[in-house]
XYZ file of C-alpha atoms in Angstrom:
168
model
C 0.015 0.308 -0.259
C 0.753 3.669 -1.331
C 0.880 6.628 0.773
C -0.954 7.547 -1.784
C -3.384 5.184 -1.419
C -3.376 5.263 2.446
C -4.661 9.410 2.042
C -6.949 7.752 0.140
C -8.430 5.609 2.206
C -8.198 7.181 4.809
C -10.389 10.437 2.978
C -12.944 7.874 1.826
C -13.308 6.348 5.366
C -13.597 10.232 7.169
C -16.392 11.122 3.833
C -18.068 7.088 5.372
C -17.795 8.566 8.975
C -19.508 11.927 8.446
C -21.935 11.028 6.400
C -23.239 7.949 9.124
C -23.318 11.091 11.868
C -25.353 12.958 10.170
C -27.984 9.884 9.464
C -27.605 9.207 13.160
C -28.566 12.697 14.228
C -31.569 12.307 12.449
C -32.539 9.119 14.231
C -35.809 9.055 15.792
C -37.078 12.655 14.277
C -39.915 12.247 12.354
C -39.467 13.679 8.722
C -41.569 14.481 6.179
C -42.260 11.649 3.840
C -43.375 12.622 0.110
C -45.011 9.482 -0.721
C -45.100 11.152 -5.020
C -41.147 12.327 -5.114
C -40.314 8.273 -3.870
C -40.385 7.350 -7.714
C -37.336 10.764 -8.609
C -34.201 9.087 -7.764
C -34.412 5.335 -8.491
C -35.380 7.326 -12.229
C -32.261 8.791 -11.958
C -30.238 6.504 -10.702
C -31.770 4.135 -13.187
C -31.239 6.043 -16.054
C -26.960 6.596 -14.841
C -26.823 2.857 -14.152
C -27.975 2.356 -17.666
C -26.630 4.741 -19.520
C -23.352 3.151 -18.373
C -24.299 -0.090 -18.902
C -25.345 0.464 -22.359
C -22.082 2.033 -22.919
C -20.205 -0.620 -21.722
C -22.858 -3.469 -21.682
C -20.874 -6.734 -20.040
C -21.145 -10.088 -22.524
C -23.332 -13.289 -21.828
C -23.213 -14.849 -18.935
C -21.700 -11.507 -17.286
C -25.305 -10.291 -17.669
C -26.006 -13.032 -14.728
C -23.857 -11.376 -12.217
C -25.075 -7.662 -12.848
C -28.868 -9.244 -12.194
C -27.798 -11.254 -8.825
C -26.282 -7.760 -8.187
C -29.729 -6.167 -8.632
C -31.449 -8.757 -7.483
C -29.126 -8.704 -3.754
C -29.649 -5.067 -3.705
C -33.491 -5.022 -4.278
C -33.469 -7.479 -1.754
C -31.498 -5.747 1.133
C -33.137 -2.275 -0.028
C -37.022 -4.007 0.847
C -35.525 -5.208 4.239
C -34.153 -1.454 4.487
C -37.487 0.150 3.990
C -39.372 -2.286 6.035
C -37.451 -0.980 9.034
C -38.326 2.234 8.157
C -41.663 3.998 10.404
C -43.963 5.847 8.836
C -46.874 7.225 10.524
C -49.817 9.974 9.363
C -49.236 13.254 11.679
C -53.309 13.539 13.207
C -53.069 17.421 12.611
C -52.255 17.804 9.177
C -52.871 14.621 7.921
C -49.133 14.205 6.296
C -46.778 11.648 6.114
C -44.038 11.215 8.806
C -40.821 8.651 8.423
C -38.523 7.994 11.091
C -35.505 5.667 11.344
C -34.930 3.201 13.725
C -31.530 2.460 15.355
C -31.742 -0.984 13.797
C -32.023 1.143 10.099
C -29.107 3.129 10.935
C -27.199 -0.481 11.884
C -28.506 -2.197 8.302
C -27.092 0.816 6.556
C -23.614 0.820 8.406
C -23.681 -2.786 7.659
C -24.253 -2.533 3.743
C -21.574 -0.284 3.901
C -19.225 -2.711 5.905
C -20.333 -5.663 3.384
C -19.361 -3.176 0.219
C -15.973 -2.352 1.375
C -15.143 -6.113 1.849
C -16.560 -7.149 -1.246
C -15.007 -4.327 -3.676
C -11.612 -5.737 -1.749
C -12.652 -9.733 -1.709
C -13.726 -8.927 -5.756
C -10.083 -8.002 -6.111
C -8.890 -10.882 -4.563
C -11.428 -13.183 -6.600
C -11.044 -11.574 -9.478
C -7.588 -13.709 -10.540
C -10.139 -16.872 -9.662
C -13.538 -16.145 -12.419
C -11.974 -13.983 -13.920
C -13.646 -10.487 -12.877
C -12.733 -7.899 -14.748
C -12.402 -4.119 -13.051
C -15.670 -2.936 -15.540
C -17.869 -6.619 -14.543
C -17.979 -5.460 -11.188
C -18.634 -2.024 -11.056
C -21.482 -2.837 -13.254
C -22.721 -5.296 -9.932
C -22.371 -2.366 -7.640
C -24.049 0.198 -9.644
C -27.355 -3.059 -10.013
C -26.687 -3.039 -6.798
C -27.238 0.127 -5.863
C -29.765 0.996 -7.904
C -31.473 -2.186 -6.884
C -30.925 -0.827 -3.152
C -32.600 2.176 -3.852
C -35.924 1.272 -6.402
C -36.922 -1.521 -3.725
C -36.459 1.386 -0.345
C -38.328 3.432 -1.965
C -40.804 1.245 -3.536
C -41.759 0.194 0.051
C -41.909 3.428 1.664
C -44.437 3.969 -1.315
C -46.313 1.128 -0.625
C -46.588 1.141 2.832
C -47.588 4.853 2.563
C -50.211 4.298 0.446
C -51.361 1.525 2.859
C -52.018 4.607 5.382
C -55.953 5.556 4.853
C -56.088 9.039 6.777
C -53.282 10.254 5.015
C -53.538 12.821 2.628
C -50.689 12.553 0.056
C -50.203 8.558 -0.062
C -51.783 8.764 -3.342
C-alpha cells in the first residue's frame, strides 16, 4: 500500500463516518415523507445505470452477475425500507417517517459489506476472471436495487395508510 492509497482510504473513511454521523443525528426524528416524490431518485439512478451499462455492456454470462447484484440490492433495499416507521400526522394529515436505530445499523452493515466485497472481488478476480468494469456494473446494479426497492417499500406502505392526504 502506497502513501497515496493510504490517504485515499482515510479520506473515503472520513467521508463515510461524516455521512453516518449526519444520519445518526436524524434517528428518532419524524421527517416529512413525500410519497409522490419517492420515484425521482431511483429513476435518475436507473437512468445513469442504464447509460453506463449501454456504454460498457456486460457480455454473455456476465449479465447473470449484474442480475444477481440487482436482485441482492433489491432484497437489502426492501429490508431497509421495512425498518422505517411511517405514520400520518393527526393534525395535518401529512405522512411522516422515522428511521430506527436498527435501520442505521443496517445501513452501516451495508457499507461494511460493500467495502469488504470490493476487496474480496479484487482477490477473486484472478480466480473468477471478473474484470474491473464487470465489478463496477455489479455494484451499480446493487445500488440501483437498493434505492429502488427501499423507496418502493416506503411508497407501498404509505399508500396503505388510509387517513393520509398524500399517500395516493
